[in-house]
């Protein structure tokens, strides 16, 4: 009989967001007249920018013209898109990233998991706690961990707690680690990182031969000119970091799927015989073997983000969601809750009131005011006692949700 990958059996009962969906669906079936407002997952609600839509329509028309038709594209992504990304997202900020170091993909979620394909099983891996669950779960699937302990932590991972006391920015590990996951602006806490803070991590990584996986999916929400958008704004980062970005949150591509990963050609790792290996070559080989690339139509839509019209439209979208975050933050603060994030980030991180557990607060919000958020414990043991609220929704829904919570929920 065929056998399975037993590592999957070590995973907790269910991925966080499917469990939320299960509870919400059960409530909706039992209360069909309830108007549920979902501020849980980070899915966008507003339409794609007009420039992107027009570019995609034109690309569809291209596919009907034999002279313009595109079949398989380059696995790394079309050069015309990668060159614009290099120019607008990196070189404009003083980052010496070349288009050849950029890989187009169908999601940064996918890439942060798939990147493990090219790294060995004997690496010591550090994650913050709380953390985006994909980082942990994909390491479990890959066999990099043992079972969970009583706190829900997996043996074999180094957990770096983030909390209000350290401004939700982890301290450097006290032990040597090989792979480090950092996410800024942070999901789920909404925290941001200064250049000085990231410089400490780059220095640590270079001193210890570590590699940083830097998730910058929410960089477009940074409005503070003093905060870095890319880890490559830090000197030396090209020698120790891989950066992941997405078009999902800034341009609303959650349903059309387009993202990118930057692997500098100067980034090296060790083979088992002690020799240095160029990580770029391994990732290129992995993508060429396991991935056929993002569709021509979607890449044309992503390219339009860098047009003059696209830049203005994306800025408007980002501003809209940031205004939602401000509303959430201000209303909940006025209601007496301890609130974090929501500035330079689309997530608001809330301390649950009256000692409620994060899942109990989830159930109370759902059942009393029909509003859905995300329990902090779903992001890790240190997330217990906190709750994430997403700014990705319509203005009407955000305002109504805040009114329901502040007027009808006894906090």
Short mmCIF file of C-alpha atoms in Angstrom, two decimals:
data_model
loop_
_atom_site.label_atom_id
_atom_site.label_comp_id
_atom_site.label_asym_id
_atom_site.label_seq_id
_atom_site.Cartn_x
_atom_site.Cartn_y
_atom_site.Cartn_z
CA UNK A 1 0.00 0.00 0.00
CA UNK A 2 1.18 3.53 -0.75
CA UNK A 3 2.55 5.46 2.21
CA UNK A 4 2.12 9.11 3.06
CA UNK A 5 4.37 11.91 4.20
CA UNK A 6 3.93 11.45 7.95
CA UNK A 7 5.03 15.02 8.57
CA UNK A 8 1.54 16.14 7.58
CA UNK A 9 0.17 14.23 10.57
CA UNK A 10 2.12 16.54 12.87
CA UNK A 11 0.16 19.56 11.67
CA UNK A 12 -2.40 21.01 14.01
CA UNK A 13 -6.04 20.13 13.38
CA UNK A 14 -6.55 22.70 10.64
CA UNK A 15 -4.95 25.67 8.96
CA UNK A 16 -6.13 28.80 10.75
CA UNK A 17 -8.26 30.34 8.03
CA UNK A 18 -10.19 27.18 7.07
CA UNK A 19 -11.06 26.79 10.76
CA UNK A 20 -12.37 30.36 10.81
CA UNK A 21 -14.42 29.62 7.69
CA UNK A 22 -15.84 26.48 9.30
CA UNK A 23 -17.04 28.38 12.37
CA UNK A 24 -18.45 31.24 10.33
CA UNK A 25 -20.28 28.89 7.97
CA UNK A 26 -21.80 26.99 10.88
CA UNK A 27 -23.01 30.24 12.44
CA UNK A 28 -24.41 31.47 9.12
CA UNK A 29 -26.35 28.27 8.57
CA UNK A 30 -27.86 28.52 12.04
CA UNK A 31 -28.55 32.27 11.64
CA UNK A 32 -29.45 32.83 7.98
CA UNK A 33 -30.64 36.42 8.57
CA UNK A 34 -27.41 37.57 10.21
CA UNK A 35 -25.40 40.11 8.21
CA UNK A 36 -21.87 38.92 8.84
CA UNK A 37 -19.01 41.35 8.27
CA UNK A 38 -15.68 39.64 7.69
CA UNK A 39 -12.58 41.45 8.87
CA UNK A 40 -10.59 38.27 9.28
CA UNK A 41 -8.47 37.21 6.33
CA UNK A 42 -6.30 39.65 4.38
CA UNK A 43 -8.34 39.44 1.18
CA UNK A 44 -9.00 42.69 -0.65
CA UNK A 45 -12.47 43.89 -1.60
CA UNK A 46 -11.98 46.82 -3.98
CA UNK A 47 -11.80 46.35 -7.80
CA UNK A 48 -8.51 45.97 -9.66
CA UNK A 49 -7.00 49.30 -10.75
CA UNK A 50 -8.35 50.44 -14.09
CA UNK A 51 -4.90 50.47 -15.67
CA UNK A 52 -4.42 46.81 -14.75
CA UNK A 53 -7.84 45.84 -16.08
CA UNK A 54 -7.21 47.58 -19.39
CA UNK A 55 -3.80 45.93 -19.74
CA UNK A 56 -5.32 42.51 -19.08
CA UNK A 57 -8.09 43.08 -21.63
CA UNK A 58 -5.48 44.10 -24.21
CA UNK A 59 -3.46 40.98 -23.33
CA UNK A 60 -6.51 38.77 -23.87
CA UNK A 61 -6.93 40.37 -27.28
CA UNK A 62 -3.26 39.65 -27.98
CA UNK A 63 -3.96 35.99 -27.36
CA UNK A 64 -6.47 36.06 -30.21
CA UNK A 65 -3.88 37.36 -32.68
CA UNK A 66 -1.49 34.74 -34.08
CA UNK A 67 1.31 37.31 -34.37
CA UNK A 68 0.95 38.34 -30.71
CA UNK A 69 -0.13 35.04 -29.17
CA UNK A 70 1.94 33.78 -26.22
CA UNK A 71 2.34 30.16 -25.17
CA UNK A 72 4.71 29.09 -22.45
CA UNK A 73 6.51 32.11 -21.08
CA UNK A 74 9.87 32.22 -19.31
CA UNK A 75 9.62 30.51 -15.92
CA UNK A 76 11.41 33.43 -14.30
CA UNK A 77 8.90 35.90 -15.72
CA UNK A 78 8.89 38.22 -18.73
CA UNK A 79 11.87 40.57 -18.81
CA UNK A 80 9.69 43.64 -19.42
CA UNK A 81 7.96 43.10 -16.04
CA UNK A 82 11.10 42.21 -14.10
CA UNK A 83 12.90 45.28 -15.44
CA UNK A 84 10.12 47.59 -14.27
CA UNK A 85 10.11 45.96 -10.84
CA UNK A 86 13.88 46.38 -10.55
CA UNK A 87 13.67 50.04 -11.57
CA UNK A 88 10.62 51.18 -9.59
CA UNK A 89 10.68 48.98 -6.48
CA UNK A 90 14.39 48.60 -5.82
CA UNK A 91 16.78 50.80 -7.79
CA UNK A 92 14.66 53.89 -7.05
CA UNK A 93 15.35 53.24 -3.35
CA UNK A 94 19.06 52.73 -3.83
CA UNK A 95 18.90 48.92 -3.87
CA UNK A 96 21.29 47.38 -6.40
CA UNK A 97 18.86 44.69 -7.52
CA UNK A 98 19.07 43.59 -11.16
CA UNK A 99 16.11 42.30 -13.16
CA UNK A 100 17.90 38.97 -13.54
CA UNK A 101 17.64 38.49 -9.74
CA UNK A 102 13.82 38.78 -9.76
CA UNK A 103 11.53 35.76 -10.17
CA UNK A 104 7.83 36.27 -10.96
CA UNK A 105 5.47 33.81 -9.27
CA UNK A 106 1.80 33.23 -8.49
CA UNK A 107 2.07 34.23 -4.83
CA UNK A 108 4.48 35.11 -2.06
CA UNK A 109 2.64 32.59 0.11
CA UNK A 110 3.68 29.91 -2.36
CA UNK A 111 7.26 31.13 -2.56
CA UNK A 112 7.82 31.35 1.20
CA UNK A 113 6.90 27.68 1.35
CA UNK A 114 8.54 26.51 -1.87
CA UNK A 115 11.86 28.15 -0.99
CA UNK A 116 12.43 25.30 1.46
CA UNK A 117 12.89 22.93 -1.48
CA UNK A 118 16.42 24.22 -1.99
CA UNK A 119 17.55 24.16 1.65
CA UNK A 120 18.67 21.15 3.66
CA UNK A 121 16.91 19.40 6.52
CA UNK A 122 19.61 20.16 9.08
CA UNK A 123 19.11 23.93 9.24
CA UNK A 124 18.10 25.54 12.52
CA UNK A 125 15.12 27.76 11.75
CA UNK A 126 13.91 30.85 13.65
CA UNK A 127 10.39 32.26 13.49
CA UNK A 128 8.74 35.02 15.45
CA UNK A 129 5.81 34.19 17.70
CA UNK A 130 3.15 35.12 16.72
CA UNK A 131 3.88 34.50 13.05
CA UNK A 132 2.20 34.02 9.66
CA UNK A 133 1.25 30.30 9.93
CA UNK A 134 2.56 29.37 6.48
CA UNK A 135 6.17 29.77 7.62
CA UNK A 136 5.71 27.19 10.36
CA UNK A 137 3.41 24.76 8.59
CA UNK A 138 5.56 24.43 5.49
CA UNK A 139 8.56 23.58 7.67
CA UNK A 140 6.46 20.92 9.38
CA UNK A 141 5.45 19.51 5.99
CA UNK A 142 9.09 19.46 4.91
CA UNK A 143 10.10 17.43 7.94
CA UNK A 144 12.09 20.17 9.65
CA UNK A 145 10.32 19.86 13.00
CA UNK A 146 9.29 17.42 15.66
CA UNK A 147 5.83 17.25 17.26
CA UNK A 148 4.21 20.11 19.17
CA UNK A 149 4.61 20.65 22.89
CA UNK A 150 1.90 21.71 25.35
CA UNK A 151 2.17 25.34 24.17
CA UNK A 152 1.63 24.31 20.56
CA UNK A 153 5.26 24.98 19.63
CA UNK A 154 7.00 22.58 17.27
CA UNK A 155 10.19 20.95 18.43
CA UNK A 156 13.11 21.98 16.25
CA UNK A 157 12.01 25.57 15.64
CA UNK A 158 13.47 28.54 17.50
CA UNK A 159 10.62 30.80 18.55
CA UNK A 160 11.30 34.52 19.03
CA UNK A 161 8.48 36.10 21.06
CA UNK A 162 7.10 39.46 19.97
CA UNK A 163 4.84 41.43 22.26
CA UNK A 164 3.94 44.89 23.46
CA UNK A 165 7.02 44.97 25.71
CA UNK A 166 9.41 44.72 22.73
CA UNK A 167 7.18 46.71 20.35
CA UNK A 168 6.45 43.47 18.48
CA UNK A 169 10.01 43.33 17.14
CA UNK A 170 11.95 40.21 18.09
CA UNK A 171 15.28 40.23 19.83
CA UNK A 172 18.22 38.55 18.09
CA UNK A 173 18.49 34.80 18.82
CA UNK A 174 20.71 33.83 21.71
CA UNK A 175 21.78 30.77 19.73
CA UNK A 176 23.04 30.34 16.18
CA UNK A 177 20.28 29.85 13.63
CA UNK A 178 20.57 29.25 9.89
CA UNK A 179 17.27 30.41 8.39
CA UNK A 180 15.34 33.40 9.76
CA UNK A 181 11.80 34.50 8.85
CA UNK A 182 11.12 38.23 9.17
CA UNK A 183 7.97 40.00 8.00
CA UNK A 184 7.62 43.81 7.90
CA UNK A 185 5.19 45.48 7.99
CA UNK A 186 4.33 42.54 10.19
CA UNK A 187 1.53 40.09 9.74
CA UNK A 188 -0.28 39.74 12.13
CA UNK A 189 0.77 42.56 14.49
CA UNK A 190 1.12 45.48 12.06
CA UNK A 191 4.54 46.36 13.54
CA UNK A 192 7.20 48.02 11.39
CA UNK A 193 11.00 47.89 11.40
CA UNK A 194 13.55 50.68 11.26
CA UNK A 195 16.75 50.54 9.25
CA UNK A 196 18.76 50.31 12.46
CA UNK A 197 16.70 47.33 13.57
CA UNK A 198 17.11 45.48 10.26
CA UNK A 199 20.82 46.30 10.26
CA UNK A 200 21.15 44.25 13.46
CA UNK A 201 19.61 41.26 11.70
CA UNK A 202 21.78 41.66 8.62
CA UNK A 203 24.89 41.87 10.80
CA UNK A 204 23.78 38.78 12.73
CA UNK A 205 23.10 36.84 9.53
CA UNK A 206 26.45 37.72 8.00
CA UNK A 207 28.31 36.87 11.20
CA UNK A 208 26.60 33.48 11.48
CA UNK A 209 26.27 32.47 7.84
CA UNK A 210 22.47 32.72 8.15
CA UNK A 211 19.92 33.57 5.46
CA UNK A 212 16.97 35.88 6.13
CA UNK A 213 13.63 35.19 4.44
CA UNK A 214 12.22 38.72 4.32
CA UNK A 215 8.49 38.92 3.63
CA UNK A 216 7.70 42.44 2.36
CA UNK A 217 4.19 41.69 1.09
CA UNK A 218 2.83 44.80 2.83
CA UNK A 219 5.62 47.28 2.04
CA UNK A 220 3.27 49.47 -0.03
CA UNK A 221 1.48 50.45 3.18
CA UNK A 222 4.55 52.19 4.59
CA UNK A 223 3.98 55.94 4.53
CA UNK A 224 6.70 56.95 7.00
CA UNK A 225 9.65 58.10 4.83
CA UNK A 226 12.11 56.95 7.48
CA UNK A 227 11.07 53.30 7.32
CA UNK A 228 12.68 50.90 4.80
CA UNK A 229 10.51 49.19 2.19
CA UNK A 230 13.11 46.56 1.33
CA UNK A 231 15.75 44.75 3.32
CA UNK A 232 18.14 45.56 0.47
CA UNK A 233 18.12 49.15 1.69
CA UNK A 234 20.42 47.77 4.37
CA UNK A 235 24.09 47.48 3.44
CA UNK A 236 25.18 43.86 3.12
CA UNK A 237 21.66 42.40 2.81
CA UNK A 238 22.31 41.10 -0.71
CA UNK A 239 24.77 38.66 0.85
CA UNK A 240 22.31 37.23 3.36
CA UNK A 241 18.66 37.81 2.39
CA UNK A 242 15.89 36.67 0.06
CA UNK A 243 12.93 39.03 -0.29
CA UNK A 244 9.32 38.11 -1.08
CA UNK A 245 6.79 40.60 -2.46
CA UNK A 246 3.27 40.48 -3.83
CA UNK A 247 0.84 42.38 -6.04
CA UNK A 248 -2.04 41.02 -3.95
CA UNK A 249 -2.38 43.73 -1.32
CA UNK A 250 -1.16 46.85 -3.12
CA UNK A 251 -2.94 46.26 -6.46
CA UNK A 252 -5.63 43.78 -5.43
CA UNK A 253 -4.25 40.71 -7.23
CA UNK A 254 -5.49 38.19 -4.65
CA UNK A 255 -7.79 36.69 -7.29
CA UNK A 256 -5.46 37.01 -10.27
CA UNK A 257 -2.22 35.90 -8.57
CA UNK A 258 1.11 37.59 -9.16
CA UNK A 259 4.10 38.04 -6.87
CA UNK A 260 7.88 38.10 -6.96
CA UNK A 261 10.90 36.79 -5.13
CA UNK A 262 14.33 38.40 -5.19
CA UNK A 263 17.34 36.08 -4.94
CA UNK A 264 20.59 38.06 -5.23
CA UNK A 265 23.33 36.37 -7.22
CA UNK A 266 25.80 37.15 -4.45
CA UNK A 267 23.85 35.01 -1.96
CA UNK A 268 25.69 31.79 -1.10
CA UNK A 269 24.94 28.72 1.02
CA UNK A 270 26.91 25.61 1.94
CA UNK A 271 26.68 22.16 0.35
CA UNK A 272 27.19 19.09 2.53
CA UNK A 273 30.82 18.88 1.37
CA UNK A 274 31.44 22.40 2.67
CA UNK A 275 31.62 24.07 -0.73
CA UNK A 276 29.82 27.35 -1.47
CA UNK A 277 26.78 27.17 -3.74
CA UNK A 278 25.02 30.06 -5.48
CA UNK A 279 21.44 30.09 -4.16
CA UNK A 280 20.16 31.86 -7.29
CA UNK A 281 21.10 28.87 -9.44
CA UNK A 282 19.24 26.47 -7.18
CA UNK A 283 16.07 28.58 -7.10
CA UNK A 284 16.23 29.04 -10.86
CA UNK A 285 16.54 25.26 -11.27
CA UNK A 286 13.66 24.64 -8.88
CA UNK A 287 11.37 27.08 -10.67
CA UNK A 288 12.32 25.81 -14.11
CA UNK A 289 11.46 22.26 -13.04
CA UNK A 290 8.35 22.77 -10.92
CA UNK A 291 6.77 25.97 -12.24
CA UNK A 292 5.56 27.02 -15.69
CA UNK A 293 5.33 30.70 -14.93
CA UNK A 294 2.57 33.26 -14.42
CA UNK A 295 0.25 33.84 -17.36
CA UNK A 296 1.08 36.49 -19.93
CA UNK A 297 -2.27 38.17 -19.25
CA UNK A 298 -1.64 38.54 -15.52
CA UNK A 299 1.93 39.74 -16.02
CA UNK A 300 0.70 42.46 -18.40
CA UNK A 301 -1.72 43.51 -15.66
CA UNK A 302 1.12 43.64 -13.15
CA UNK A 303 3.27 45.65 -15.54
CA UNK A 304 0.52 48.30 -15.69
CA UNK A 305 1.05 48.93 -11.96
CA UNK A 306 4.22 50.80 -12.98
CA UNK A 307 2.53 53.12 -15.46
CA UNK A 308 1.84 56.68 -14.34
CA UNK A 309 -1.86 55.90 -14.09
CA UNK A 310 -1.19 52.61 -12.33
CA UNK A 311 1.01 54.22 -9.71
CA UNK A 312 -1.69 56.77 -8.90
CA UNK A 313 -4.44 54.14 -8.77
CA UNK A 314 -2.45 51.80 -6.54
CA UNK A 315 -1.62 54.68 -4.20
CA UNK A 316 -5.33 55.46 -3.98
CA UNK A 317 -6.13 51.82 -3.15
CA UNK A 318 -3.48 51.64 -0.46
CA UNK A 319 -4.67 54.93 1.04
CA UNK A 320 -8.22 53.62 1.13
CA UNK A 321 -7.26 50.56 3.18
CA UNK A 322 -5.02 52.63 5.44
CA UNK A 323 -7.97 54.93 6.14
CA UNK A 324 -9.97 51.84 7.08
CA UNK A 325 -7.17 50.85 9.46
CA UNK A 326 -7.26 54.32 11.03
CA UNK A 327 -11.00 54.04 11.60
CA UNK A 328 -10.60 50.63 13.25
CA UNK A 329 -7.71 51.76 15.39
CA UNK A 330 -9.35 54.97 16.57
CA UNK A 331 -12.78 53.46 17.29
CA UNK A 332 -11.40 50.51 19.26
CA UNK A 333 -8.98 52.73 21.18
CA UNK A 334 -11.83 55.07 22.09
CA UNK A 335 -13.78 52.04 23.29
CA UNK A 336 -11.02 51.32 25.80
CA UNK A 337 -9.19 48.49 24.06
CA UNK A 338 -5.40 48.23 23.84
CA UNK A 339 -4.67 48.54 20.13
CA UNK A 340 -1.45 48.12 18.11
CA UNK A 341 -0.57 48.30 14.43
CA UNK A 342 -2.84 49.96 11.91
CA UNK A 343 -0.18 52.56 11.07
CA UNK A 344 1.99 51.83 8.01
CA UNK A 345 0.18 48.48 7.94
CA UNK A 346 -3.31 47.17 7.06
CA UNK A 347 -3.69 45.10 10.25
CA UNK A 348 -4.81 46.14 13.70
CA UNK A 349 -3.65 43.94 16.60
CA UNK A 350 -5.96 44.11 19.60
CA UNK A 351 -5.53 42.91 23.17
CA UNK A 352 -8.60 40.84 24.03
CA UNK A 353 -10.63 42.42 26.85
CA UNK A 354 -11.41 40.99 30.28
CA UNK A 355 -8.97 38.11 30.00
CA UNK A 356 -10.90 36.42 27.20
CA UNK A 357 -9.01 33.87 25.15
CA UNK A 358 -8.55 34.78 21.51
CA UNK A 359 -11.00 32.11 20.30
CA UNK A 360 -13.56 33.08 22.96
CA UNK A 361 -13.33 36.68 21.77
CA UNK A 362 -13.72 35.43 18.18
CA UNK A 363 -16.90 33.58 19.12
CA UNK A 364 -18.24 36.55 21.07
CA UNK A 365 -17.70 38.94 18.17
CA UNK A 366 -19.30 36.51 15.75
CA UNK A 367 -22.31 35.63 17.86
CA UNK A 368 -23.09 39.00 19.45
CA UNK A 369 -22.31 41.51 16.68
CA UNK A 370 -21.76 39.22 13.67
CA UNK A 371 -18.23 40.47 13.01
CA UNK A 372 -15.35 38.16 12.08
CA UNK A 373 -11.71 38.71 13.01
CA UNK A 374 -8.73 36.40 13.51
CA UNK A 375 -7.78 34.83 16.86
CA UNK A 376 -4.23 35.67 17.82
CA UNK A 377 -3.51 32.14 19.06
CA UNK A 378 -3.84 30.95 15.47
CA UNK A 379 -0.57 32.75 14.77
CA UNK A 380 1.31 31.05 17.60
CA UNK A 381 1.34 30.55 21.34
CA UNK A 382 2.44 34.15 22.01
CA UNK A 383 -0.58 35.38 20.06
CA UNK A 384 -2.93 34.15 22.75
CA UNK A 385 -4.80 37.05 24.27
CA UNK A 386 -4.65 39.07 21.07
CA UNK A 387 -6.89 39.44 18.03
CA UNK A 388 -6.19 40.60 14.47
CA UNK A 389 -8.62 42.81 12.57
CA UNK A 390 -8.06 43.39 8.87
CA UNK A 391 -8.62 46.73 7.13
CA UNK A 392 -9.35 44.97 3.84
CA UNK A 393 -13.03 45.64 3.35
CA UNK A 394 -15.45 48.30 2.13
CA UNK A 395 -15.71 51.57 4.05
CA UNK A 396 -19.37 50.87 4.76
CA UNK A 397 -18.59 47.49 6.31
CA UNK A 398 -15.69 48.80 8.37
CA UNK A 399 -17.73 51.65 9.79
CA UNK A 400 -20.70 49.40 10.54
CA UNK A 401 -18.50 46.76 12.16
CA UNK A 402 -16.90 49.34 14.42
CA UNK A 403 -20.30 50.75 15.33
CA UNK A 404 -21.58 47.30 16.23
CA UNK A 405 -18.54 46.51 18.36
CA UNK A 406 -18.40 49.83 20.23
CA UNK A 407 -22.16 50.15 20.78
CA UNK A 408 -23.38 46.59 21.25
CA UNK A 409 -20.46 44.59 22.61
CA UNK A 410 -19.78 44.84 26.32
CA UNK A 411 -16.01 45.31 26.44
#
